[in-house]
Coordinates of N, CA and C in Angstrom, one line a residue:
M1 N -8.7 -23.8 -5.2 CA -7.7 -22.9 -5.5 C -6.5 -23.5 -6.2
R2 N -6.3 -24.8 -6.1 CA -5.1 -25.4 -6.7 C -5.3 -25.6 -8.2
P3 N -4.4 -25.1 -9.0 CA -4.5 -25.2 -10.4 C -4.7 -26.7 -10.8
A4 N -5.4 -26.9 -12.0 CA -5.7 -28.3 -12.3 C -4.6 -29.0 -13.1
S5 N -3.7 -28.2 -13.7 CA -2.8 -28.9 -14.6 C -1.4 -28.3 -14.4
R6 N -0.4 -29.0 -14.8 CA 1.0 -28.6 -14.7 C 1.6 -28.6 -16.0
A7 N 1.7 -27.5 -16.7 CA 2.3 -27.5 -18.1 C 3.8 -27.3 -17.9
P8 N 4.6 -28.1 -18.7 CA 6.0 -28.0 -18.6 C 6.5 -26.6 -19.0
V9 N 7.5 -26.1 -18.4 CA 8.1 -24.8 -18.7 C 9.3 -25.0 -19.6
L10 N 9.3 -24.5 -20.8 CA 10.4 -24.6 -21.7 C 11.1 -23.3 -21.7
V11 N 12.4 -23.4 -21.5 CA 13.2 -22.1 -21.4 C 14.2 -22.1 -22.4
G12 N 14.3 -21.1 -23.2 CA 15.3 -20.9 -24.3 C 15.7 -19.5 -24.4
L13 N 16.9 -19.3 -24.7 CA 17.4 -17.9 -24.8 C 16.6 -17.1 -25.9
A14 N 16.2 -17.8 -27.0 CA 15.6 -17.0 -28.0 C 14.2 -16.6 -27.6
A15 N 13.6 -17.2 -26.6 CA 12.2 -16.9 -26.2 C 12.2 -16.1 -24.9
V16 N 13.3 -15.7 -24.4 CA 13.3 -14.9 -23.2 C 13.2 -13.5 -23.5
V17 N 12.2 -12.8 -22.8 CA 11.9 -11.4 -23.0 C 12.3 -10.6 -21.8
S18 N 13.0 -9.6 -21.9 CA 13.4 -8.8 -20.7 C 12.4 -7.7 -20.6
L19 N 11.9 -7.5 -19.4 CA 10.9 -6.4 -19.1 C 11.6 -5.3 -18.4
T20 N 11.3 -4.0 -18.7 CA 11.9 -2.9 -18.1 C 10.8 -2.0 -17.5
L21 N 11.2 -1.3 -16.5 CA 10.3 -0.3 -15.8 C 10.3 1.0 -16.5
T22 N 9.5 1.9 -16.1 CA 9.5 3.2 -16.7 C 10.8 3.9 -16.5
A23 N 11.0 5.0 -17.3 CA 12.3 5.7 -17.2 C 12.5 6.2 -15.8
C24 N 11.5 6.6 -15.1 CA 11.7 7.2 -13.8 C 11.9 6.1 -12.7
G25 N 11.8 4.8 -13.1 CA 12.0 3.8 -12.1 C 10.8 3.4 -11.3
G26 N 9.6 3.9 -11.6 CA 8.4 3.6 -10.9 C 7.7 2.4 -11.5
T27 N 6.5 2.2 -11.0 CA 5.7 1.1 -11.5 C 5.0 1.5 -12.8
P28 N 5.1 0.7 -13.8 CA 4.5 1.0 -15.1 C 3.0 1.3 -15.0
I29 N 2.4 2.1 -15.9 CA 1.0 2.4 -15.9 C 0.3 1.2 -16.4
P30 N -0.8 0.7 -15.7 CA -1.5 -0.5 -16.2 C -2.1 -0.3 -17.6
A31 N -2.1 -1.3 -18.4 CA -2.8 -1.3 -19.7 C -4.3 -1.2 -19.4
D32 N -5.1 -0.6 -20.4 CA -6.5 -0.6 -20.2 C -7.1 -1.9 -20.4
S33 N -8.3 -2.1 -19.8 CA -8.9 -3.4 -19.8 C -9.2 -4.0 -21.2
A34 N -9.6 -3.1 -22.1 CA -9.9 -3.6 -23.5 C -8.6 -4.2 -24.1
S35 N -7.5 -3.6 -23.9 CA -6.2 -4.1 -24.5 C -5.9 -5.5 -23.9
I36 N -6.1 -5.6 -22.6 CA -5.8 -6.9 -21.9 C -6.8 -7.9 -22.4
A37 N -8.0 -7.6 -22.5 CA -9.0 -8.6 -22.9 C -8.8 -9.1 -24.3
E38 N -8.3 -8.2 -25.2 CA -8.0 -8.6 -26.6 C -6.9 -9.6 -26.7
K39 N -5.9 -9.4 -25.9 CA -4.8 -10.4 -25.9 C -5.1 -11.6 -25.1
A40 N -5.8 -11.5 -24.0 CA -6.2 -12.7 -23.2 C -7.1 -13.7 -23.9
A41 N -7.9 -13.1 -24.8 CA -8.8 -14.0 -25.6 C -8.0 -14.9 -26.5
L42 N -6.8 -14.6 -26.9 CA -6.0 -15.4 -27.8 C -5.7 -16.7 -27.1
L43 N -5.7 -16.8 -25.8 CA -5.3 -18.0 -25.0 C -6.5 -18.4 -24.1
D44 N -7.7 -17.9 -24.3 CA -8.8 -18.3 -23.5 C -8.6 -18.0 -22.0
I45 N -8.0 -16.9 -21.7 CA -7.7 -16.5 -20.3 C -8.6 -15.4 -20.0
D46 N -9.2 -15.5 -18.8 CA -10.0 -14.4 -18.2 C -9.2 -13.1 -18.1
P47 N -9.5 -12.0 -18.7 CA -8.7 -10.8 -18.6 C -8.6 -10.3 -17.1
A48 N -9.5 -10.6 -16.3 CA -9.4 -10.2 -14.9 C -8.4 -11.0 -14.1
L49 N -7.8 -12.1 -14.8 CA -6.8 -12.9 -14.1 C -5.5 -12.7 -14.8
V50 N -5.3 -11.7 -15.5 CA -4.0 -11.4 -16.2 C -3.2 -10.4 -15.3
F51 N -2.1 -11.0 -14.7 CA -1.2 -10.2 -13.9 C 0.3 -10.5 -14.3
T52 N 1.2 -9.7 -13.8 CA 2.6 -9.9 -14.1 C 3.4 -9.5 -12.8
T53 N 4.7 -9.7 -12.9 CA 5.6 -9.3 -11.8 C 6.9 -9.0 -12.4
Q54 N 7.8 -8.6 -11.6 CA 9.2 -8.3 -12.0 C 10.1 -8.4 -10.8
V55 N 11.3 -9.1 -11.1 CA 12.3 -9.2 -10.1 C 13.7 -9.0 -10.8
E56 N 14.5 -8.1 -10.3 CA 15.8 -7.9 -11.0 C 16.6 -9.2 -11.2
G57 N 17.1 -9.4 -12.4 CA 17.8 -10.6 -12.7 C 17.0 -11.7 -13.3
Y58 N 15.7 -11.6 -13.3 CA 14.8 -12.6 -13.9 C 14.2 -12.0 -15.1
D59 N 14.1 -12.8 -16.2 CA 13.5 -12.4 -17.5 C 12.3 -13.4 -17.8
L60 N 11.3 -12.8 -18.4 CA 10.2 -13.6 -18.7 C 10.5 -14.5 -19.9
A61 N 10.2 -15.8 -19.7 CA 10.2 -16.8 -20.7 C 8.9 -16.8 -21.4
S62 N 8.8 -16.1 -22.6 CA 7.5 -15.9 -23.2 C 6.8 -17.1 -23.6
Q63 N 7.5 -18.2 -23.9 CA 6.9 -19.4 -24.3 C 6.2 -20.2 -23.1
S64 N 6.5 -19.7 -21.9 CA 5.9 -20.3 -20.7 C 4.5 -19.8 -20.4
V65 N 4.1 -18.7 -21.1 CA 2.8 -18.1 -20.8 C 1.7 -18.9 -21.4
G66 N 0.7 -19.2 -20.6 CA -0.4 -20.0 -21.1 C -1.5 -20.1 -20.0
P67 N -2.6 -20.8 -20.3 CA -3.7 -20.9 -19.4 C -3.3 -21.8 -18.2
A68 N -4.0 -21.5 -17.1 CA -3.8 -22.3 -15.8 C -5.1 -22.2 -15.1
N69 N -5.4 -23.3 -14.4 CA -6.6 -23.4 -13.6 C -7.8 -22.9 -14.3
D70 N -8.1 -23.6 -15.5 CA -9.2 -23.3 -16.4 C -9.0 -22.0 -17.1
D71 N -9.3 -20.9 -16.5 CA -9.3 -19.6 -17.2 C -8.2 -18.6 -16.6
G72 N -7.3 -19.1 -15.8 CA -6.3 -18.3 -15.2 C -5.0 -18.2 -16.1
L73 N -4.0 -17.5 -15.7 CA -2.8 -17.4 -16.4 C -1.6 -18.0 -15.7
S74 N -0.7 -18.6 -16.4 CA 0.6 -19.0 -15.9 C 1.7 -18.4 -16.6
A75 N 2.8 -18.0 -15.9 CA 4.0 -17.4 -16.6 C 5.2 -17.6 -15.7
T76 N 6.3 -17.7 -16.3 CA 7.6 -18.0 -15.6 C 8.7 -17.0 -16.0
W77 N 9.4 -16.6 -15.0 CA 10.6 -15.7 -15.1 C 11.8 -16.5 -14.7
V78 N 12.9 -16.3 -15.4 CA 14.1 -17.2 -15.2 C 15.3 -16.3 -15.0
D79 N 16.1 -16.7 -14.0 CA 17.5 -16.1 -13.8 C 18.4 -17.0 -14.6
E80 N 19.0 -16.5 -15.7 CA 19.8 -17.3 -16.6 C 21.1 -17.7 -15.9
Q81 N 21.6 -16.9 -14.9 CA 22.8 -17.2 -14.3 C 22.7 -18.4 -13.4
T82 N 21.6 -18.5 -12.7 CA 21.5 -19.6 -11.7 C 20.5 -20.6 -12.1
A83 N 19.6 -20.4 -13.1 CA 18.5 -21.2 -13.5 C 17.4 -21.2 -12.6
A84 N 17.4 -20.3 -11.6 CA 16.3 -20.2 -10.7 C 15.1 -19.7 -11.4
M85 N 13.9 -20.1 -11.1 CA 12.7 -19.7 -11.7 C 11.6 -19.3 -10.8
I86 N 10.8 -18.3 -11.2 CA 9.7 -17.8 -10.5 C 8.5 -17.9 -11.4
T87 N 7.4 -18.6 -10.9 CA 6.2 -18.8 -11.7 C 5.0 -18.2 -11.0
I88 N 4.2 -17.4 -11.7 CA 2.9 -17.0 -11.2 C 1.8 -17.8 -11.8
R89 N 0.8 -18.1 -11.1 CA -0.4 -18.8 -11.6 C -1.6 -18.1 -11.0
T90 N -2.6 -17.8 -11.7 CA -3.7 -17.0 -11.2 C -5.0 -17.8 -11.2
S91 N -5.9 -17.5 -10.3 CA -7.1 -18.1 -10.2 C -8.1 -17.2 -9.6
P92 N -9.4 -17.4 -9.8 CA -10.4 -16.5 -9.2 C -10.6 -16.7 -7.7
G93 N -11.1 -15.6 -7.0 CA -11.3 -15.7 -5.6 C -10.1 -15.4 -4.8
E94 N -10.3 -14.7 -3.7 CA -9.1 -14.3 -2.9 C -8.9 -15.3 -1.7
P95 N -7.7 -15.5 -1.3 CA -7.4 -16.4 -0.2 C -7.8 -15.9 1.2
D96 N -8.1 -16.8 2.1 CA -8.2 -16.4 3.5 C -7.4 -17.3 4.3
A97 N -7.3 -17.1 5.6 CA -6.4 -17.9 6.5 C -6.7 -19.4 6.4
A98 N -8.0 -19.7 6.5 CA -8.4 -21.2 6.5 C -8.0 -21.8 5.2
G99 N -8.4 -21.2 4.1 CA -8.1 -21.7 2.8 C -6.6 -21.8 2.5
C100 N -5.8 -20.8 2.9 CA -4.4 -20.7 2.7 C -3.7 -21.9 3.3
A101 N -4.1 -22.2 4.6 CA -3.4 -23.4 5.3 C -3.9 -24.7 4.7
A102 N -5.2 -24.8 4.3 CA -5.7 -26.0 3.8 C -5.3 -26.4 2.4
T103 N -4.9 -25.5 1.6 CA -4.5 -25.8 0.2 C -3.1 -26.3 0.1
P104 N -2.9 -27.5 -0.5 CA -1.6 -28.1 -0.6 C -0.6 -27.1 -1.3
L105 N 0.7 -27.2 -1.0 CA 1.7 -26.6 -1.7 C 1.8 -27.1 -3.1
W106 N 2.2 -26.3 -4.1 CA 2.2 -26.7 -5.5 C 3.2 -27.8 -5.7
D107 N 4.5 -27.7 -5.1 CA 5.5 -28.7 -5.3 C 5.5 -29.8 -4.3
L108 N 4.9 -29.6 -3.1 CA 4.9 -30.6 -2.1 C 3.4 -30.8 -1.6
P109 N 2.6 -31.5 -2.4 CA 1.2 -31.6 -2.1 C 0.9 -32.3 -0.8
D110 N 1.8 -33.2 -0.3 CA 1.6 -33.9 0.9 C 2.1 -33.3 2.2
A111 N 2.8 -32.2 2.0 CA 3.4 -31.5 3.2 C 2.4 -30.7 4.0
A112 N 2.6 -30.7 5.3 CA 1.7 -29.9 6.1 C 2.1 -28.4 5.9
V113 N 1.1 -27.5 5.8 CA 1.3 -26.2 5.4 C 1.1 -25.2 6.5
T114 N 2.1 -24.3 6.7 CA 2.0 -23.2 7.6 C 1.8 -22.0 6.8
C115 N 0.7 -21.2 7.2 CA 0.4 -20.0 6.4 C 0.4 -18.8 7.3
T116 N 1.2 -17.8 6.9 CA 1.3 -16.6 7.7 C 1.1 -15.4 6.9
E117 N 0.3 -14.5 7.4 CA 0.1 -13.2 6.6 C 1.2 -12.2 7.0
E118 N 1.9 -11.7 5.9 CA 3.0 -10.9 6.1 C 2.8 -9.6 5.2
S119 N 2.5 -8.5 5.8 CA 2.3 -7.3 5.0 C 1.5 -7.4 3.8
G120 N 0.3 -8.0 4.0 CA -0.6 -8.2 2.8 C -0.4 -9.4 1.9
L121 N 0.7 -10.2 2.2 CA 0.9 -11.4 1.5 C 0.7 -12.6 2.4
W122 N 0.3 -13.7 1.8 CA 0.2 -15.0 2.5 C 1.5 -15.8 2.2
H123 N 2.3 -16.0 3.2 CA 3.5 -16.8 3.1 C 3.2 -18.2 3.5
R124 N 3.4 -19.1 2.6 CA 3.1 -20.5 2.8 C 4.4 -21.3 2.8
E125 N 4.6 -22.2 3.8 CA 5.8 -23.0 3.8 C 5.5 -24.4 4.4
G126 N 6.2 -25.4 3.9 CA 6.1 -26.7 4.4 C 7.1 -27.6 3.7
G127 N 7.7 -28.5 4.5 CA 8.7 -29.5 3.9 C 9.9 -28.8 3.3
G128 N 10.2 -27.6 3.8 CA 11.3 -26.8 3.2 C 11.0 -26.0 2.0
A129 N 9.8 -26.1 1.5 CA 9.4 -25.3 0.3 C 8.6 -24.0 0.8
H130 N 8.7 -23.0 -0.1 CA 8.0 -21.7 0.2 C 7.2 -21.3 -1.0
E131 N 6.1 -20.7 -0.7 CA 5.2 -20.1 -1.7 C 4.6 -18.8 -1.2
F132 N 4.1 -17.9 -2.0 CA 3.3 -16.8 -1.6 C 2.0 -16.8 -2.4
L133 N 0.9 -16.4 -1.7 CA -0.3 -16.1 -2.3 C -0.6 -14.6 -2.2
V134 N -1.0 -14.0 -3.3 CA -1.3 -12.6 -3.4 C -2.7 -12.4 -3.8
A135 N -3.4 -11.5 -3.0 CA -4.8 -11.2 -3.4 C -4.8 -9.9 -4.1
R136 N -5.5 -9.9 -5.3 CA -5.6 -8.6 -6.1 C -7.0 -8.6 -6.8
D137 N -7.8 -7.7 -6.4 CA -9.1 -7.4 -7.2 C -9.9 -8.7 -7.4
G138 N -10.1 -9.5 -6.3 CA -10.9 -10.7 -6.5 C -10.2 -11.9 -7.1
A139 N -8.9 -11.8 -7.2 CA -8.1 -12.9 -7.8 C -7.0 -13.3 -6.8
T140 N -6.6 -14.6 -6.9 CA -5.4 -15.1 -6.2 C -4.3 -15.3 -7.2
I141 N -3.1 -14.9 -6.8 CA -1.9 -15.1 -7.6 C -0.9 -15.9 -6.8
W142 N -0.7 -17.1 -7.3 CA 0.3 -18.0 -6.7 C 1.7 -17.5 -7.2
V143 N 2.7 -17.5 -6.3 CA 4.0 -17.1 -6.6 C 4.9 -18.3 -6.1
I144 N 5.5 -19.0 -7.1 CA 6.1 -20.3 -6.8 C 7.6 -20.2 -7.3
G145 N 8.5 -20.7 -6.5 CA 9.9 -20.8 -6.9 C 10.3 -22.2 -7.3
A146 N 11.3 -22.3 -8.1 CA 11.9 -23.6 -8.5 C 13.4 -23.4 -8.8
N147 N 14.1 -24.6 -8.7 CA 15.5 -24.6 -8.9 C 16.3 -23.7 -7.9
G148 N 15.9 -23.8 -6.7 CA 16.6 -23.0 -5.6 C 16.4 -21.5 -5.6
T149 N 15.2 -21.1 -6.0 CA 14.9 -19.6 -6.0 C 15.0 -19.1 -4.6
P150 N 15.9 -18.1 -4.3 CA 16.0 -17.5 -3.0 C 14.6 -17.0 -2.5
L151 N 14.4 -17.2 -1.2 CA 13.1 -16.7 -0.6 C 12.9 -15.2 -0.8
D152 N 14.0 -14.4 -0.7 CA 13.9 -13.0 -0.8 C 13.4 -12.6 -2.2
D153 N 13.9 -13.4 -3.2 CA 13.5 -13.1 -4.6 C 12.0 -13.5 -4.8
L154 N 11.6 -14.5 -4.2 CA 10.2 -15.0 -4.2 C 9.3 -13.9 -3.6
R155 N 9.7 -13.4 -2.4 CA 9.0 -12.4 -1.8 C 8.9 -11.1 -2.6
R156 N 10.0 -10.7 -3.2 CA 10.0 -9.5 -4.1 C 9.0 -9.7 -5.2
A157 N 9.0 -10.9 -5.8 CA 8.1 -11.2 -6.9 C 6.6 -11.0 -6.4
A158 N 6.3 -11.5 -5.3 CA 5.0 -11.4 -4.7 C 4.6 -10.0 -4.5
E159 N 5.5 -9.2 -3.9 CA 5.3 -7.8 -3.7 C 5.1 -7.0 -5.0
A160 N 5.7 -7.5 -6.1 CA 5.6 -6.7 -7.4 C 4.5 -7.1 -8.2
V161 N 3.6 -8.1 -7.8 CA 2.5 -8.5 -8.6 C 1.6 -7.3 -8.9
R162 N 1.2 -7.2 -10.2 CA 0.4 -6.1 -10.6 C -0.3 -6.4 -12.0
V163 N -1.2 -5.5 -12.3 CA -1.8 -5.5 -13.7 C -0.7 -5.0 -14.6
P164 N -0.5 -5.7 -15.8 CA 0.6 -5.4 -16.7 C 0.4 -4.1 -17.4
S165 N 1.5 -3.4 -17.8 CA 1.4 -2.3 -18.7 C 1.2 -2.7 -20.1
D166 N 1.0 -1.8 -21.0 CA 0.9 -2.1 -22.4 C 2.1 -2.9 -22.9
A167 N 3.3 -2.5 -22.6 CA 4.5 -3.2 -23.0 C 4.5 -4.6 -22.4
E168 N 4.1 -4.7 -21.2 CA 4.2 -6.0 -20.5 C 3.1 -7.0 -21.0
V169 N 2.0 -6.4 -21.4 CA 0.9 -7.2 -22.1 C 1.5 -7.8 -23.4
E170 N 2.1 -7.0 -24.2 CA 2.7 -7.4 -25.4 C 3.8 -8.5 -25.2
A171 N 4.6 -8.4 -24.1 CA 5.6 -9.4 -23.8 C 4.9 -10.7 -23.3
L172 N 3.9 -10.6 -22.5 CA 3.3 -11.8 -22.0 C 2.7 -12.6 -23.1
F173 N 2.1 -11.9 -24.1 CA 1.4 -12.7 -25.2 C 2.2 -12.7 -26.5
A174 N 3.5 -12.5 -26.4 CA 4.3 -12.5 -27.6 C 4.2 -13.8 -28.4
D175 N 4.1 -14.9 -27.7 CA 4.1 -16.2 -28.4 C 2.6 -16.7 -28.6
A176 N 1.6 -15.9 -28.3 CA 0.3 -16.3 -28.4 C -0.1 -16.4 -29.9
P177 N -1.1 -17.1 -30.3 CA -1.6 -17.1 -31.7 C -2.2 -15.7 -32.0
T178 N -2.2 -15.4 -33.3 CA -2.7 -14.1 -33.7 C -4.2 -14.0 -33.8
E179 N -4.9 -15.1 -33.8 CA -6.3 -15.1 -33.8 C -6.9 -16.0 -32.7
P180 N -8.0 -15.6 -32.1 CA -8.6 -16.4 -31.0 C -9.0 -17.8 -31.6
H181 N -9.0 -18.8 -30.7 CA -9.4 -20.1 -31.1 C -10.9 -20.2 -31.4
T182 N -11.2 -20.8 -32.5 CA -12.6 -21.0 -32.9 C -12.9 -22.4 -33.1
P183 N -14.1 -22.9 -32.7 CA -14.4 -24.3 -32.9 C -14.5 -24.6 -34.4
V184 N -14.1 -25.8 -34.8 CA -14.2 -26.3 -36.2 C -15.6 -26.6 -36.5
E185 N -16.2 -26.0 -37.5 CA -17.6 -26.2 -37.9 C -17.6 -27.5 -38.8
R186 N -18.6 -28.4 -38.5 CA -18.8 -29.6 -39.3 C -20.0 -29.4 -40.2
G187 N -19.8 -29.7 -41.4 CA -21.0 -29.6 -42.3 C -21.6 -30.9 -42.6
D188 N -21.2 -32.0 -42.0 CA -21.7 -33.3 -42.3 C -22.6 -33.9 -41.2
L189 N -23.0 -33.1 -40.2 CA -23.8 -33.6 -39.1 C -25.3 -33.5 -39.5
P190 N -26.0 -34.6 -39.2 CA -27.5 -34.6 -39.5 C -28.2 -33.7 -38.6
E191 N -29.4 -33.2 -39.1 CA -30.2 -32.3 -38.3 C -30.9 -33.0 -37.2
N192 N -31.2 -34.3 -37.4 CA -31.9 -35.1 -36.4 C -31.1 -36.3 -36.0
G193 N -31.5 -37.0 -34.9 CA -30.8 -38.2 -34.5 C -29.8 -37.9 -33.5
D194 N -28.8 -38.8 -33.3 CA -27.8 -38.6 -32.3 C -26.6 -37.7 -32.6
G195 N -26.7 -37.1 -33.8 CA -25.6 -36.2 -34.2 C -24.4 -36.8 -34.7
A196 N -24.4 -38.1 -35.0 CA -23.1 -38.7 -35.5 C -22.8 -38.3 -36.9
P197 N -21.6 -38.1 -37.2 CA -21.2 -37.7 -38.6 C -21.8 -38.7 -39.6
I198 N -22.1 -38.2 -40.8 CA -22.6 -39.0 -41.8 C -21.4 -39.6 -42.5
Q199 N -21.4 -40.9 -42.6 CA -20.3 -41.7 -43.2 C -20.9 -42.4 -44.4
P200 N -20.8 -41.9 -45.6 CA -21.4 -42.6 -46.8 C -20.8 -44.0 -46.9
S201 N -21.7 -44.9 -47.3 CA -21.2 -46.3 -47.5 C -20.5 -46.5 -48.8
G202 N -19.5 -47.3 -48.7 CA -18.7 -47.6 -49.9 C -19.3 -48.9 -50.6
P203 N -18.6 -49.4 -51.6 CA -19.1 -50.6 -52.2 C -19.2 -51.8 -51.2
G204 N -20.3 -52.5 -51.3 CA -20.5 -53.6 -50.4 C -21.1 -53.2 -49.1
G205 N -21.5 -51.9 -48.9 CA -22.2 -51.5 -47.7 C -21.3 -50.8 -46.7

């Protein structure tokens, strides 16, 4: 369940995108799966692992969005007044009590973990750090705070985890490339042998 890499989060005012709810104040309508898949392919992310959240006072840092845990998604929201950050990271498979307690905390991998189910959320704590795990449609969403994020903000972020709306999909992938990554085709590989590139000999061999 633990993500394999830790990509640095770069935060800049020019790259911060503010997300808004619908005019009536309710939860936005989720984008259709085809729209999510089209954008997720730009970063080699499994569309089933694309989720978002929202907490008042925190804005999405669009340049923080990228792959996590092989084919999952990572994204960070920032409170510019306090520099507190909330990051979600997604991975396949839903947590259970045993796995929740056995999985190390993201920021304190050596701390003993206490895991408590709270209203459908898994609240993890150890060494003074707190995290939440959220189960959604066969996926696990890690909700992690940094720079002194208040526990209540972290909990609200976990409660707000959802499939993004069309506007939120656009915001999540605003800094993504415009075309999916494609492997570079080599025209100098021999048809037989070990596949090493053909290097023509120069003068003298």
